[in-house]
Amino acid sequence: MIGRYKDVSKYRELLQMKEFYTVLLGFISVITSYFLGKTTHVWFSDMLALLAVTVLGGPIILGAVKG
């Protein structure tokens, strides 16, 4: 996949993909949950972790159900 996007104009194709933004949202949720887990906002950290699991695992579960 790296070779596919070595040309700068190909990055426009990547940024138009829905999956890219879904994975980015999940990754940001995981990182934020990790850092907030070290503070007193434990319930918010748990909710962000649950959001990350839903966002990142949802397409896998849907694909398995459709299959």
Backbone as a ProteinNet text record, in pm:
[ID]
protein_1_A
[PRIMARY]
MIGRYKDVSKYRELLQMKEFYTVLLGFISVITSYFLGKTTHVWFSDMLALLAVTVLGGPIILGAVKG
[TERTIARY]
82.2	0	86.7	206.5	294.2	333.2	366.6	403.8	289.7	169.1	52	38.9	84.3	68.4	201.9	300	427.4	418.1	322.6	300.2	211	244.4	171.4	25.4	-5	-144	-229.1	-166.1	-239.9	-290.8	-231.3	-277.3	-419.1	-458	-596.3	-694.1	-656.3	-740.1	-751.4	-641.7	-642.8	-730.2	-720.2	-796.6	-945.1	-984.6	-1125.7	-1188.5	-1109	-1159.7	-1222.5	-1341	-1412.2	-1337.2	-1275.1	-1204.6	-1087.1	-1021.9	-909.5	-953.5	-1064.2	-1113	-1168.3	-1223.2	-1272.4	-1157.1	-1050.8	-933.6	-867.8	-862.5	-805.2	-884.5	-1017.4	-1101.8	-1078.9	-1069.5	-1043.8	-907.9	-806.8	-671.8	-665.5	-729	-731.4	-805.9	-912.8	-987.4	-902.6	-826.1	-740.6	-632.5	-566.5	-459.3	-514.9	-627.7	-688.1	-733.1	-790.9	-833.9	-715.7	-605.4	-485.8	-435	-425.1	-371.4	-469.9	-598.4	-695.7	-710.2	-673.9	-679.1	-579.8	-478.2	-378.2	-422.6	-532.9	-583.6	-707.3	-781.3	-897.1	-1023.5	-1021.4	-1141.1	-1154.3	-1173.8	-1175.5	-1297.4	-1413.5	-1534.1	-1525.7	-1467.6	-1454.7	-1354	-1249.7	-1150.1	-1212	-1296.2	-1363.3	-1459.1	-1528.7	-1621.4	-1545.4	-1430.9	-1350.4	-1294.7	-1255	-1206.5	-1318.2	-1438	-1551.9	-1585.8	-1575.3	-1595.8	-1492.5	-1368.1	-1262.1	-1287.3	-1330	-1359.5	-1475.6	-1575.8	-1691	-1653.3	-1577.4	-1540.7	-1446.7	-1347.8	-1249	-1295.1	-1379.3	-1423	-1554.6	-1630.8	-1761.2	-1756.4	-1668.8	-1662.1	-1621.2	-1539.1	-1498.4	-1617.5	-1694.7	-1812.1	-1917.2	-1940.8	-2037.6	-1995	-1866.3	-1817.1	-1834.5	-1814.2	-1832.1	-1978.8	-2068.4	-2211.3	-2259.9	-2213.7	-2253	-2198.9	-2078.8	-2016.8	-2086.8
-119.1	0	125.7	116.3	233	271.8	174.1	203	263.1	232.6	284.3	434.8	486.9	628.4	704	656.6	727.2	856.6	866.8	990.5	1081.8	1211.1	1305.8	1316	1305.8	1317.5	1199.3	1089.8	972.3	989.7	1082.5	1105.3	1160.3	1226.8	1275.5	1158.5	1049.7	929.9	872.3	871.1	818.9	903.8	1036.9	1125.7	1126.6	1073.6	1065.6	934.3	844.7	715.1	726.5	670.8	673	590.9	482.7	396.3	467.8	558	632.5	715.2	784.6	869.3	785.6	670.3	582.1	531.6	487.4	439	553.2	671.6	787.3	822.6	819.9	847.1	742.9	616.5	511.5	525.8	559.6	576.8	694.3	804.5	921.3	887.9	809.9	769.7	682.1	592.7	504.2	584.5	673	752.9	844.3	909.3	998.3	920.3	803.7	719.9	678.2	646.6	606.1	719.6	839.5	950.4	1000	993.6	1034.3	930.1	805.9	700.8	723.3	803.7	832.9	944.2	1011	1118.8	1070.4	1162.8	1125.6	1102.8	1130.7	1115.6	971.2	880.4	738.7	703.4	755.6	719.4	770.5	888.9	941.9	859.6	816	730.8	598.1	541.7	416.1	432.6	544.1	569	586.4	652.9	667.7	533.6	448.6	315.9	232.4	243.8	173.1	225.2	356.7	415.2	363.2	353.5	303.6	158.5	77.3	-63	-72.2	10.9	9.7	56.4	164.4	220.5	127.7	72.4	-10.5	-154.3	-205	-343.2	-360.9	-254.7	-263.1	-315.2	-262.7	-312.9	-459.7	-505.4	-645.7	-734.7	-694.8	-773.7	-771.9	-656.9	-647.6	-733.8	-734.6	-818.4	-965.8	-1004.7	-1145.1	-1185.6	-1096.4	-1126.8	-1138.2	-1047.5	-1053.3	-1178.7	-1222.4	-1340.3	-1466.2
0	0	0	51.3	53.8	-87.9	-170.7	-308.1	-387.6	-349.7	-419.4	-401.5	-288.8	-257.6	-259.9	-337.7	-342	-421.7	-511.2	-585.5	-502.6	-497.5	-412.9	-453.5	-579.3	-623.2	-576.5	-544.1	-496.8	-354.2	-279	-142	-139.3	-244.6	-252.2	-250.6	-315.8	-315.4	-174.7	-101.7	34.9	125.7	113	199.1	165.7	54.3	19.2	64	119.7	162.9	301.3	315.9	443.4	548.9	506.3	600	666.1	593.9	648.9	768.5	754.7	863.7	978.9	949.1	1054.4	1140.2	1076.5	1149.7	1225.5	1165.9	1233.3	1359.3	1350.8	1467.5	1576.6	1538.6	1636.2	1701.7	1623.5	1677.3	1773.4	1737.5	1826.5	1955	1945.8	2065.9	2156.9	2098	2178	2249.8	2178.4	2238.4	2347.9	2320.6	2419.8	2542.6	2520.8	2632.6	2718.7	2654.8	2729	2818.2	2762.5	2840.4	2945.6	2917.3	3017.9	3127.7	3099.2	3200.7	3312.6	3286.4	3388.7	3482	3449.9	3534.2	3609.2	3666.7	3747.6	3665.2	3534.9	3450.6	3401.9	3492.7	3457.8	3372.9	3404.4	3328.8	3185.5	3164.2	3028.9	2949.1	3015	2951.8	2908.4	2994	2959.9	2843	2837.5	2726.6	2594.1	2598.5	2476.8	2430.6	2524.6	2488.2	2425.7	2479.3	2422.6	2282.4	2263.7	2131.8	2032.2	2074.7	1986.7	1946.9	2042.1	2010.7	1912.6	1930.6	1841.2	1701.3	1694.1	1563.8	1488.4	1556.7	1488.6	1469.3	1555.9	1544.3	1472.2	1458.9	1392.4	1249.9	1164.3	1026.7	1017.5	1110.6	1110.1	1142.1	1241.4	1281.1	1169.7	1109.3	999	881.1	849.3	740.5	769.9	894.1	933.3	926.7	968.1	963.9	819	733.5	592.2	524.5	566.3	505.5	546.6
[MASK]
+++++++++++++++++++++++++++++++++++++++++++++++++++++++++++++++++++

